[in-house]
Coordinates of C-alpha atoms in Angstrom, one line a residue:
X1 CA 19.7 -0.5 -15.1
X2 CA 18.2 2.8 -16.6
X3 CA 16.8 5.7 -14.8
X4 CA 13.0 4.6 -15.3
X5 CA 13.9 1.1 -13.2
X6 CA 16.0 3.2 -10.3
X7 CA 13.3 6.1 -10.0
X8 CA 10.2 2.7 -9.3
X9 CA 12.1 0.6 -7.1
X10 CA 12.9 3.6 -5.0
X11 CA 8.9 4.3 -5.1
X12 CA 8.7 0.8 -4.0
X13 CA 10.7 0.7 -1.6
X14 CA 9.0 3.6 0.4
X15 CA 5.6 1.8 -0.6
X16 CA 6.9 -1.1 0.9
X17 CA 7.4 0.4 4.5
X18 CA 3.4 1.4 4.5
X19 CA 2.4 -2.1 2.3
X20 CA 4.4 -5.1 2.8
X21 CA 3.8 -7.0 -0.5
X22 CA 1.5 -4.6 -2.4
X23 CA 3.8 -2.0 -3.0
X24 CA 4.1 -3.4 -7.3
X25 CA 0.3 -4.0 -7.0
X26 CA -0.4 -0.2 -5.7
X27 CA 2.4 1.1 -8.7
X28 CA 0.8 -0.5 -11.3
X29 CA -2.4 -0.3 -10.3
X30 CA -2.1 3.5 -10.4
X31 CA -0.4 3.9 -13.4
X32 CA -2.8 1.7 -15.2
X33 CA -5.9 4.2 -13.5
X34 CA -3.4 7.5 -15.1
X35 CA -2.9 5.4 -18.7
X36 CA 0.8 5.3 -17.8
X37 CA 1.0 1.6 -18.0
X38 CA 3.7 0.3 -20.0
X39 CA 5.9 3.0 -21.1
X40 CA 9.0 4.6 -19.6
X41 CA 7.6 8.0 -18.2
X42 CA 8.6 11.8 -18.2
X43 CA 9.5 13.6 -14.8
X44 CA 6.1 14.8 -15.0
X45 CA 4.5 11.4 -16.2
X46 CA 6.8 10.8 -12.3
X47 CA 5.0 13.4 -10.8
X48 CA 1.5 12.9 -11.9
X49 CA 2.0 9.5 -10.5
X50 CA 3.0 10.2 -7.2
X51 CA 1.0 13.0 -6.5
X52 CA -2.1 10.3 -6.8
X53 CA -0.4 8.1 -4.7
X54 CA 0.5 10.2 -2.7
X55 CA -3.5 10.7 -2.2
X56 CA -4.3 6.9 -1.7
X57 CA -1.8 6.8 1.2
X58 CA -3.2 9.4 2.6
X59 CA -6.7 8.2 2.9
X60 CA -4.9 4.9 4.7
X61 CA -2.2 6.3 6.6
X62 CA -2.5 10.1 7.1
X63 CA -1.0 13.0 5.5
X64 CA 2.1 13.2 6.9
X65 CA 3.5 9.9 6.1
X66 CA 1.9 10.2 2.5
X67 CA 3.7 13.8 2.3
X68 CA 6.9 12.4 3.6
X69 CA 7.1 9.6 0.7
X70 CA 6.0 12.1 -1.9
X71 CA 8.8 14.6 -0.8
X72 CA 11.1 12.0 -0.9
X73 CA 10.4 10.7 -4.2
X74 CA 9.8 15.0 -5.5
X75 CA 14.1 14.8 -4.3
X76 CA 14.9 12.0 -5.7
X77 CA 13.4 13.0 -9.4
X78 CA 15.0 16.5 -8.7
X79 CA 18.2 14.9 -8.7
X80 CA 17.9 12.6 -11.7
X81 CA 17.5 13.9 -14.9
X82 CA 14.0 12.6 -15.8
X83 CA 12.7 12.9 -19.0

């Protein structure tokens, strides 16, 4: 499994917790709306992503949980070598 594959399922894995079922819907959906769809993206391709997540969940389920899964995910690419 390559880095690309680890660094989304851990994205929807958090999603998951907030959007039982939707979390593949919400990824792609997003990256189609950023013109990310269908490519292996760059740490910052990662980032760009998440921040506007990061802003949908907010809207839904506050701040702090929407800050919580984008620091997680911020760690996670910190530790890989995205990109």
């Amino acid at each position: 499994m390559d880095l690309d594959t680890l660094i989304e399922i851990e994205l929807k894995k958090k999603l998951e917790k907030l959007i039982d079922g939707l979390s593949s819907t919400i990824v792609e959906l997003h990256k189609k709306r950023l013109g990310l769809s269908g490519k292996v993206l760059s740490k910052e391709e990662y980032i760009l992503l998440m921040k506007d997540i990061r802003e949908s969940i907010e809207r839904f389920a506050g701040r702090k949980i929407a800050d919580e899964i984008y620091n997680d995910m911020i760690k996670l690419l910190e530790n890989e070598h995205v990109g």
